[in-house]
Amino acid sequence: MTVRRALMAAMLLASGSAIAAPNPPAPADAFSTAHPALWPAAHSPAAITTPATERRITRMIAAMTLEQKVGQMIQADISAITPEDLARYPLGSILAGGNSGPWGDERADAAKWAKLVRAFRAASAKAGAGIPMLFGIDAVHGHSNLPSATIFPHNIGLGAAHDPALIRRIGEVTAIEVAASGIDWTFAPTLAVPQDLRWGRSYEGYAADPALVASYAKAMTIGLQGPLIPGKPLAADRVAATAKHYLADGGTDGGKDQGDALISERELVARHAQGYPPAINAGALTVMASFSSWNGAKNHGNQSLLTDVLKGRMGFQGLVVGDWNGHGQIPGCTVTDCAKTFTAGLDLAMAPNSWKGLYEATVREAKDGTIPMARIDDAVRRILRVKAKLGLLGANPVDRGNPSVVGADAHLAVAREAAAKSLVLLKNNGSVLPLKPGAKVLITGPGADSMAMQAGGWTITWQGTDTTAADFPKGQTIGRAIAAAIKDAGGSAAISADGSFANRPDVAVVVYGEQPYAEFQGDMPNIAFRAQAGEKDLLAKLKAQGIKVVSVFLSGRPMFVGTELNASDAFVAAWLPGTQGQGVADVLVAGKAGKPARGFTGKLPFPWPADAVSPVKTPLFPTGYGLTYASKSMVGTVNEDPHVDLVASASEGVYIALGKVPSPWHLSLDPGIAERPVDIGAQEDARQYSWAEPGAIGIDGPPVDLMRQLDEEFALKLEGRLDAAAGPIAVTMAGATLKVTPSAGALTLRIPLRCFKDAGADFKSVGTPLRIAGDKGLVLSLRGASIEGVGETIPCPAR
């Protein structure tokens, strides 16, 4: 028995699972085969499968060609397909990924989105079997791809609110605005139950409590779709929901995105499956398979989970959709050829840029019997059920598209309420909060006037890094909202980027935290907050001057912030509250009568860590903790030792962090290149390299696979300072070299990975991710080198 399988056997026995350790060794899939009898029963409402609907679908299937059937099972991204393509390729579904917009416009308004949907729908009605297509989008905290839309707190903040009725109202508003742009399907809600906060998608989970997730699953599904009624389609202002990501995306080993949940079946059921029965019973029309694995088996290819449990034991009658090229991760598959995912039970493959090859391969495998015709007919039936319930199959299909309701005042009021209810008060020594009427307040910190930081990832673009206040003219940044409330209460407020002030304030509100990220770009080696240059100094400087300090901490997860807590008189976990900063001000600022519009009601949905070790063992503040204005407890000095190596490698994509090369990477210098520490934003936060003769510096280490980052259109980012130029600089990645000629001074350079690929780079096994070569006289200071997701089109430099 291998060490891995021996460990699994011990784990299963220790958990009390019904599965015994194999003796002799069992097949490799013994630990990833589900036993349906151990799972909760559920069933989709009969309103999805009425006799009339089923008879109609049977007639439609009988009239379809094989090619038309297969087309229904393939989904393409709008960046890689045009309406004209449908004349030859009768695809049944289109999506708009996080960085895709109508005709390349990521900031298109609702009317332009509706125009795109109608163009594809008209083309699909003329092609093939004449069946209108589904159009899906990631509206995960409101219609978050759309400027001027209503943007809610991310799910972790909603979990802190502990309010299922609010969740249903949020679902209703989201559906109205998604439908207003012509779209009929959102990839939400996320029903993950994150266990390791190093996971970059932790903020997409509501809570660590499966019971709360289950209650929210029902509420959000009904909010998005409305109650299902037999014989009637969803209302024109409601959209199809997606229960995702099935299964245990929040339970992977080490919190690694798209990783492996090495857990027993009993734990899989008890902790990670509880949100699905309520969603299915409430009528969720779709379920999305997870990128992740369970005990070594990719969920996109696990028949026991997709078919035996989901469609069998849980009685799910809708369609199962894949995630972004997730089928290509199944052993033996590629993104353009994967019969295994369909035979396992996937009905609709998300093949954003691989759709053409996958369509052709699937047609071929259907003809030769690799994929049984009964499985194809079942997949098509499930897809047509969803289209029928959306009102797309009748003589007069439901037409969604009323742009005027986007960002309605009533919708924004719900977002403001949600932001207020999401806040958790961790510390309030001396009752510095609420801010008193007439107070003189300094508002500072990198998040004080940053719409990107408070909205987080999945906002306008996938990573959310370039979101601005201009994208949401009816929103307000936290700093500006607090300043307005202070002035309304008779006080004075000044917003200062660097914390400087002309008149000494009574109190300083410092808004800071994580920069935006999404998915695996947010994976961390530990849960220590890494302050930007000057952030910790700012808190300490204000505290040393005897100024009361209020920290408003923006993050997608609880983090180790010992130093920051000790430097703060009050500390608010604000999560990622969305665009309505007024909701934060409603709680933090007292009006003229001496009371705030709302008090603190939020409670921690996850434990708050006492150090940077993850998973959290002994929390500083437990799940359910949260002070109110009536609380009298004082928080004493807390631990400031992270108990981990903070320079450990953040991921396979971080090569230099604060000037240092993290493990497992190591630095090599050619003769004639000198290295010394220098200051850029903080003491010795960079390394300066001086070329006395031509040569190169290199980052080497164990080979890593960067194909996922290439597919997700990541870029190499170099940040630091060009102290002295000496002609072009040659940047090599994965064996391909490009030349750049940056200007002297502050340096922020981004080069898309596709540019290196076009120059011959091989990202499947990268042992030297970075090499920088220059001529005599070059002086370059590097603070950071990494690969990251970008939300814009960046041109390639010369080769």
mmCIF file of C-alpha atoms in Angstrom, residues 227-499:
data_model
loop_
_atom_site.group_PDB
_atom_site.id
_atom_site.type_symbol
_atom_site.label_atom_id
_atom_site.label_comp_id
_atom_site.label_asym_id
_atom_site.label_seq_id
_atom_site.Cartn_x
_atom_site.Cartn_y
_atom_site.Cartn_z
ATOM 1 C CA PRO A 227 -40.697 29.854 -5.964
ATOM 2 C CA LEU A 228 -41.154 27.405 -8.846
ATOM 3 C CA ILE A 229 -44.719 27.016 -10.117
ATOM 4 C CA PRO A 230 -45.781 23.992 -12.228
ATOM 5 C CA GLY A 231 -46.568 24.939 -15.809
ATOM 6 C CA LYS A 232 -45.179 28.466 -15.512
ATOM 7 C CA PRO A 233 -41.731 29.822 -16.342
ATOM 8 C CA LEU A 234 -39.633 31.926 -14.033
ATOM 9 C CA ALA A 235 -40.685 35.554 -13.989
ATOM 10 C CA ALA A 236 -38.933 37.840 -16.453
ATOM 11 C CA ASP A 237 -37.046 39.460 -13.567
ATOM 12 C CA ARG A 238 -35.764 36.168 -12.141
ATOM 13 C CA VAL A 239 -32.811 34.038 -13.306
ATOM 14 C CA ALA A 240 -31.505 30.501 -12.943
ATOM 15 C CA ALA A 241 -29.375 29.842 -9.857
ATOM 16 C CA THR A 242 -26.282 27.629 -9.622
ATOM 17 C CA ALA A 243 -25.375 25.724 -6.478
ATOM 18 C CA LYS A 244 -21.570 25.533 -6.538
ATOM 19 C CA HIS A 245 -18.873 24.232 -6.419
ATOM 20 C CA TYR A 246 -19.787 20.587 -6.047
ATOM 21 C CA LEU A 247 -18.023 19.419 -3.892
ATOM 22 C CA ALA A 248 -15.667 20.348 -1.022
ATOM 23 C CA ASP A 249 -13.986 23.206 -2.860
ATOM 24 C CA GLY A 250 -13.496 24.714 0.588
ATOM 25 C CA GLY A 251 -11.968 21.569 2.067
ATOM 26 C CA THR A 252 -8.796 21.110 0.036
ATOM 27 C CA ASP A 253 -5.520 20.153 1.649
ATOM 28 C CA GLY A 254 -3.589 23.266 2.649
ATOM 29 C CA GLY A 255 -6.366 25.513 1.336
ATOM 30 C CA LYS A 256 -4.993 25.171 -2.195
ATOM 31 C CA ASP A 257 -7.381 26.359 -4.847
ATOM 32 C CA GLN A 258 -8.448 23.562 -7.205
ATOM 33 C CA GLY A 259 -6.688 21.178 -4.821
ATOM 34 C CA ASP A 260 -7.550 17.871 -3.192
ATOM 35 C CA ALA A 261 -9.907 17.298 -0.252
ATOM 36 C CA LEU A 262 -8.180 14.488 1.636
ATOM 37 C CA ILE A 263 -11.094 13.670 3.917
ATOM 38 C CA SER A 264 -13.397 10.794 4.752
ATOM 39 C CA GLU A 265 -16.771 10.400 3.115
ATOM 40 C CA ARG A 266 -18.422 11.042 6.461
ATOM 41 C CA GLU A 267 -16.716 14.441 6.726
ATOM 42 C CA LEU A 268 -17.434 15.184 3.072
ATOM 43 C CA VAL A 269 -21.134 14.677 3.759
ATOM 44 C CA ALA A 270 -21.374 16.313 7.179
ATOM 45 C CA ARG A 271 -19.318 19.395 6.447
ATOM 46 C CA HIS A 272 -19.359 20.092 2.715
ATOM 47 C CA ALA A 273 -22.612 18.662 1.311
ATOM 48 C CA GLN A 274 -25.182 20.237 3.603
ATOM 49 C CA GLY A 275 -25.948 23.236 1.401
ATOM 50 C CA TYR A 276 -26.975 21.187 -1.624
ATOM 51 C CA PRO A 277 -30.190 19.469 -0.455
ATOM 52 C CA PRO A 278 -31.819 22.779 0.565
ATOM 53 C CA ALA A 279 -30.830 24.357 -2.756
ATOM 54 C CA ILE A 280 -32.128 21.378 -4.724
ATOM 55 C CA ASN A 281 -35.362 21.211 -2.723
ATOM 56 C CA ALA A 282 -35.831 24.949 -3.322
ATOM 57 C CA GLY A 283 -35.563 24.358 -7.070
ATOM 58 C CA ALA A 284 -31.990 25.274 -8.036
ATOM 59 C CA LEU A 285 -31.943 24.709 -11.781
ATOM 60 C CA THR A 286 -28.201 24.111 -12.101
ATOM 61 C CA VAL A 287 -25.246 22.770 -10.110
ATOM 62 C CA MET A 288 -21.610 23.509 -10.975
ATOM 63 C CA ALA A 289 -18.898 20.874 -10.536
ATOM 64 C CA SER A 290 -15.796 21.905 -8.616
ATOM 65 C CA PHE A 291 -12.294 22.107 -10.038
ATOM 66 C CA SER A 292 -11.126 20.286 -6.925
ATOM 67 C CA SER A 293 -10.631 16.604 -6.184
ATOM 68 C CA TRP A 294 -11.768 14.230 -3.478
ATOM 69 C CA ASN A 295 -9.028 11.868 -2.379
ATOM 70 C CA GLY A 296 -7.244 12.114 -5.700
ATOM 71 C CA ALA A 297 -10.241 11.930 -8.047
ATOM 72 C CA LYS A 298 -11.233 15.069 -9.944
ATOM 73 C CA ASN A 299 -14.860 15.989 -9.266
ATOM 74 C CA HIS A 300 -15.440 16.722 -12.953
ATOM 75 C CA GLY A 301 -14.913 13.019 -13.585
ATOM 76 C CA ASN A 302 -16.318 11.431 -10.418
ATOM 77 C CA GLN A 303 -19.393 9.460 -11.472
ATOM 78 C CA SER A 304 -20.239 8.411 -7.921
ATOM 79 C CA LEU A 305 -20.603 12.080 -6.912
ATOM 80 C CA LEU A 306 -22.134 13.567 -10.070
ATOM 81 C CA THR A 307 -24.502 10.749 -10.967
ATOM 82 C CA ASP A 308 -24.990 8.357 -8.049
ATOM 83 C CA VAL A 309 -25.247 10.999 -5.310
ATOM 84 C CA LEU A 310 -26.304 14.255 -6.974
ATOM 85 C CA LYS A 311 -28.688 12.950 -9.599
ATOM 86 C CA GLY A 312 -29.600 9.791 -7.696
ATOM 87 C CA ARG A 313 -29.737 10.206 -3.939
ATOM 88 C CA MET A 314 -30.336 13.971 -4.077
ATOM 89 C CA GLY A 315 -32.829 13.703 -6.925
ATOM 90 C CA PHE A 316 -31.417 16.640 -8.864
ATOM 91 C CA GLN A 317 -33.308 17.073 -12.153
ATOM 92 C CA GLY A 318 -31.570 20.152 -13.552
ATOM 93 C CA LEU A 319 -28.277 20.443 -15.430
ATOM 94 C CA VAL A 320 -24.743 19.950 -14.103
ATOM 95 C CA VAL A 321 -22.295 22.447 -15.603
ATOM 96 C CA GLY A 322 -18.521 22.329 -15.452
ATOM 97 C CA ASP A 323 -16.155 25.091 -14.403
ATOM 98 C CA TRP A 324 -13.722 26.940 -16.664
ATOM 99 C CA ASN A 325 -12.033 24.128 -18.680
ATOM 100 C CA GLY A 326 -12.262 22.009 -15.526
ATOM 101 C CA HIS A 327 -12.856 18.863 -17.571
ATOM 102 C CA GLY A 328 -9.318 19.178 -18.931
ATOM 103 C CA GLN A 329 -7.880 18.399 -15.491
ATOM 104 C CA ILE A 330 -9.234 14.837 -15.506
ATOM 105 C CA PRO A 331 -6.404 12.334 -16.097
ATOM 106 C CA GLY A 332 -6.466 11.258 -19.721
ATOM 107 C CA CYS A 333 -8.407 14.327 -20.834
ATOM 108 C CA THR A 334 -7.498 17.588 -22.494
ATOM 109 C CA VAL A 335 -9.598 20.734 -22.688
ATOM 110 C CA THR A 336 -10.555 19.756 -26.242
ATOM 111 C CA ASP A 337 -11.249 16.056 -25.685
ATOM 112 C CA CYS A 338 -12.919 14.599 -22.603
ATOM 113 C CA ALA A 339 -15.544 11.914 -22.963
ATOM 114 C CA LYS A 340 -14.919 10.942 -19.326
ATOM 115 C CA THR A 341 -16.560 14.069 -17.960
ATOM 116 C CA PHE A 342 -19.802 13.404 -19.838
ATOM 117 C CA THR A 343 -19.952 9.720 -18.959
ATOM 118 C CA ALA A 344 -19.342 10.684 -15.310
ATOM 119 C CA GLY A 345 -22.448 12.874 -15.341
ATOM 120 C CA LEU A 346 -21.482 16.369 -16.491
ATOM 121 C CA ASP A 347 -24.204 17.717 -18.780
ATOM 122 C CA LEU A 348 -22.707 20.986 -19.979
ATOM 123 C CA ALA A 349 -18.948 21.501 -20.333
ATOM 124 C CA MET A 350 -17.640 25.013 -19.795
ATOM 125 C CA ALA A 351 -15.126 25.234 -22.619
ATOM 126 C CA PRO A 352 -14.557 28.991 -22.911
ATOM 127 C CA ASN A 353 -11.776 29.008 -25.500
ATOM 128 C CA SER A 354 -11.633 25.256 -26.220
ATOM 129 C CA TRP A 355 -15.233 24.849 -27.346
ATOM 130 C CA LYS A 356 -14.575 24.114 -31.007
ATOM 131 C CA GLY A 357 -12.174 21.249 -30.395
ATOM 132 C CA LEU A 358 -14.340 19.832 -27.613
ATOM 133 C CA TYR A 359 -17.418 19.959 -29.807
ATOM 134 C CA GLU A 360 -15.692 18.099 -32.623
ATOM 135 C CA ALA A 361 -14.203 15.472 -30.309
ATOM 136 C CA THR A 362 -17.518 14.922 -28.525
ATOM 137 C CA VAL A 363 -19.367 14.455 -31.831
ATOM 138 C CA ARG A 364 -16.779 11.874 -32.835
ATOM 139 C CA GLU A 365 -17.023 10.033 -29.492
ATOM 140 C CA ALA A 366 -20.803 10.064 -29.629
ATOM 141 C CA LYS A 367 -20.710 8.493 -33.085
ATOM 142 C CA ASP A 368 -18.295 5.739 -32.098
ATOM 143 C CA GLY A 369 -20.190 4.931 -28.885
ATOM 144 C CA THR A 370 -17.567 6.126 -26.421
ATOM 145 C CA ILE A 371 -20.318 8.312 -24.974
ATOM 146 C CA PRO A 372 -23.580 6.313 -24.932
ATOM 147 C CA MET A 373 -26.534 7.898 -26.698
ATOM 148 C CA ALA A 374 -28.636 7.470 -23.564
ATOM 149 C CA ARG A 375 -26.159 9.667 -21.655
ATOM 150 C CA ILE A 376 -26.255 12.308 -24.379
ATOM 151 C CA ASP A 377 -30.052 12.322 -24.443
ATOM 152 C CA ASP A 378 -30.154 12.622 -20.651
ATOM 153 C CA ALA A 379 -27.761 15.599 -20.719
ATOM 154 C CA VAL A 380 -29.782 17.333 -23.436
ATOM 155 C CA ARG A 381 -33.049 16.662 -21.567
ATOM 156 C CA ARG A 382 -31.661 18.307 -18.443
ATOM 157 C CA ILE A 383 -30.445 21.341 -20.396
ATOM 158 C CA LEU A 384 -33.822 21.716 -22.112
ATOM 159 C CA ARG A 385 -35.613 21.482 -18.735
ATOM 160 C CA VAL A 386 -33.705 24.547 -17.592
ATOM 161 C CA LYS A 387 -34.475 26.399 -20.814
ATOM 162 C CA ALA A 388 -38.128 25.479 -20.480
ATOM 163 C CA LYS A 389 -38.311 26.776 -16.912
ATOM 164 C CA LEU A 390 -36.667 30.017 -18.015
ATOM 165 C CA GLY A 391 -39.390 30.437 -20.624
ATOM 166 C CA LEU A 392 -37.061 30.126 -23.600
ATOM 167 C CA LEU A 393 -38.783 27.296 -25.499
ATOM 168 C CA GLY A 394 -42.223 28.737 -26.186
ATOM 169 C CA ALA A 395 -43.481 30.490 -29.278
ATOM 170 C CA ASN A 396 -42.952 33.774 -27.428
ATOM 171 C CA PRO A 397 -39.780 33.323 -25.341
ATOM 172 C CA VAL A 398 -39.460 35.372 -22.162
ATOM 173 C CA ASP A 399 -37.521 38.517 -23.023
ATOM 174 C CA ARG A 400 -35.239 39.768 -20.261
ATOM 175 C CA GLY A 401 -33.750 43.230 -20.600
ATOM 176 C CA ASN A 402 -34.903 46.357 -18.733
ATOM 177 C CA PRO A 403 -31.736 48.418 -18.118
ATOM 178 C CA SER A 404 -33.609 51.181 -16.285
ATOM 179 C CA VAL A 405 -33.839 49.161 -13.051
ATOM 180 C CA VAL A 406 -30.073 48.704 -12.648
ATOM 181 C CA GLY A 407 -28.802 50.479 -9.538
ATOM 182 C CA ALA A 408 -32.291 51.512 -8.398
ATOM 183 C CA ASP A 409 -32.371 53.410 -5.099
ATOM 184 C CA ALA A 410 -34.350 50.634 -3.418
ATOM 185 C CA HIS A 411 -31.677 48.128 -4.469
ATOM 186 C CA LEU A 412 -28.864 50.306 -3.163
ATOM 187 C CA ALA A 413 -30.679 50.585 0.175
ATOM 188 C CA VAL A 414 -30.506 46.795 0.544
ATOM 189 C CA ALA A 415 -26.767 46.865 -0.195
ATOM 190 C CA ARG A 416 -26.278 49.622 2.370
ATOM 191 C CA GLU A 417 -28.179 47.585 4.960
ATOM 192 C CA ALA A 418 -26.118 44.493 4.139
ATOM 193 C CA ALA A 419 -22.845 46.399 4.514
ATOM 194 C CA ALA A 420 -23.906 47.631 7.942
ATOM 195 C CA LYS A 421 -25.019 44.202 9.130
ATOM 196 C CA SER A 422 -21.790 42.574 7.924
ATOM 197 C CA LEU A 423 -19.490 44.590 10.214
ATOM 198 C CA VAL A 424 -18.001 42.829 13.241
ATOM 199 C CA LEU A 425 -16.598 44.830 16.145
ATOM 200 C CA LEU A 426 -13.557 43.038 17.564
ATOM 201 C CA LYS A 427 -12.297 45.750 19.918
ATOM 202 C CA ASN A 428 -13.636 49.022 21.315
ATOM 203 C CA ASN A 429 -11.469 49.987 24.245
ATOM 204 C CA GLY A 430 -12.513 53.253 25.809
ATOM 205 C CA SER A 431 -15.714 53.306 23.728
ATOM 206 C CA VAL A 432 -13.979 55.262 20.996
ATOM 207 C CA LEU A 433 -16.802 54.129 18.740
ATOM 208 C CA PRO A 434 -19.250 55.411 17.713
ATOM 209 C CA LEU A 435 -17.514 58.579 16.574
ATOM 210 C CA LYS A 436 -19.058 61.403 18.584
ATOM 211 C CA PRO A 437 -20.985 64.391 17.225
ATOM 212 C CA GLY A 438 -18.692 67.339 16.733
ATOM 213 C CA ALA A 439 -15.536 65.195 16.634
ATOM 214 C CA LYS A 440 -12.471 66.166 14.616
ATOM 215 C CA VAL A 441 -11.645 63.073 12.582
ATOM 216 C CA LEU A 442 -8.721 62.144 10.344
ATOM 217 C CA ILE A 443 -9.528 59.467 7.745
ATOM 218 C CA THR A 444 -6.535 57.746 6.204
ATOM 219 C CA GLY A 445 -5.103 54.469 4.972
ATOM 220 C CA PRO A 446 -4.896 52.904 1.494
ATOM 221 C CA GLY A 447 -8.515 51.708 1.688
ATOM 222 C CA ALA A 448 -10.038 55.006 2.750
ATOM 223 C CA ASP A 449 -10.829 56.094 -0.788
ATOM 224 C CA SER A 450 -10.410 52.816 -2.695
ATOM 225 C CA MET A 451 -13.474 51.301 -4.319
ATOM 226 C CA ALA A 452 -11.305 48.384 -5.459
ATOM 227 C CA MET A 453 -10.288 47.424 -1.921
ATOM 228 C CA GLN A 454 -13.778 47.606 -0.455
ATOM 229 C CA ALA A 455 -15.438 45.783 -3.362
ATOM 230 C CA GLY A 456 -12.747 43.095 -3.763
ATOM 231 C CA GLY A 457 -12.355 40.581 -6.571
ATOM 232 C CA TRP A 458 -15.114 39.685 -9.019
ATOM 233 C CA THR A 459 -15.978 43.372 -9.450
ATOM 234 C CA ILE A 460 -16.039 44.690 -13.030
ATOM 235 C CA THR A 461 -13.105 42.377 -13.794
ATOM 236 C CA TRP A 462 -12.115 38.946 -12.491
ATOM 237 C CA GLN A 463 -9.433 40.169 -10.072
ATOM 238 C CA GLY A 464 -11.131 43.506 -9.362
ATOM 239 C CA THR A 465 -7.841 45.377 -9.201
ATOM 240 C CA ASP A 466 -8.832 48.247 -11.490
ATOM 241 C CA THR A 467 -12.277 49.024 -10.066
ATOM 242 C CA THR A 468 -12.747 52.730 -9.381
ATOM 243 C CA ALA A 469 -15.391 54.931 -7.794
ATOM 244 C CA ALA A 470 -16.257 56.121 -11.310
ATOM 245 C CA ASP A 471 -17.575 52.623 -12.061
ATOM 246 C CA PHE A 472 -20.271 53.118 -9.411
ATOM 247 C CA PRO A 473 -21.402 56.741 -9.399
ATOM 248 C CA LYS A 474 -24.184 56.012 -6.883
ATOM 249 C CA GLY A 475 -21.765 54.272 -4.536
ATOM 250 C CA GLN A 476 -19.415 55.863 -2.036
ATOM 251 C CA THR A 477 -16.009 54.925 -0.693
ATOM 252 C CA ILE A 478 -15.788 54.229 3.028
ATOM 253 C CA GLY A 479 -13.676 57.292 3.726
ATOM 254 C CA ARG A 480 -15.944 59.675 1.880
ATOM 255 C CA ALA A 481 -19.035 58.164 3.499
ATOM 256 C CA ILE A 482 -17.574 58.560 6.999
ATOM 257 C CA ALA A 483 -16.455 62.114 6.261
ATOM 258 C CA ALA A 484 -19.938 63.071 5.065
ATOM 259 C CA ALA A 485 -21.565 61.545 8.154
ATOM 260 C CA ILE A 486 -19.121 63.303 10.498
ATOM 261 C CA LYS A 487 -19.870 66.671 8.908
ATOM 262 C CA ASP A 488 -23.627 66.013 9.044
ATOM 263 C CA ALA A 489 -23.247 65.454 12.806
ATOM 264 C CA GLY A 490 -21.499 68.789 13.260
ATOM 265 C CA GLY A 491 -17.916 67.565 13.240
ATOM 266 C CA SER A 492 -15.000 67.997 10.873
ATOM 267 C CA ALA A 493 -13.284 65.344 8.787
ATOM 268 C CA ALA A 494 -10.281 65.279 6.532
ATOM 269 C CA ILE A 495 -9.165 62.495 4.220
ATOM 270 C CA SER A 496 -5.383 62.200 4.031
ATOM 271 C CA ALA A 497 -3.645 59.557 1.955
ATOM 272 C CA ASP A 498 -0.478 59.556 4.046
ATOM 273 C CA GLY A 499 -1.939 60.322 7.479
#
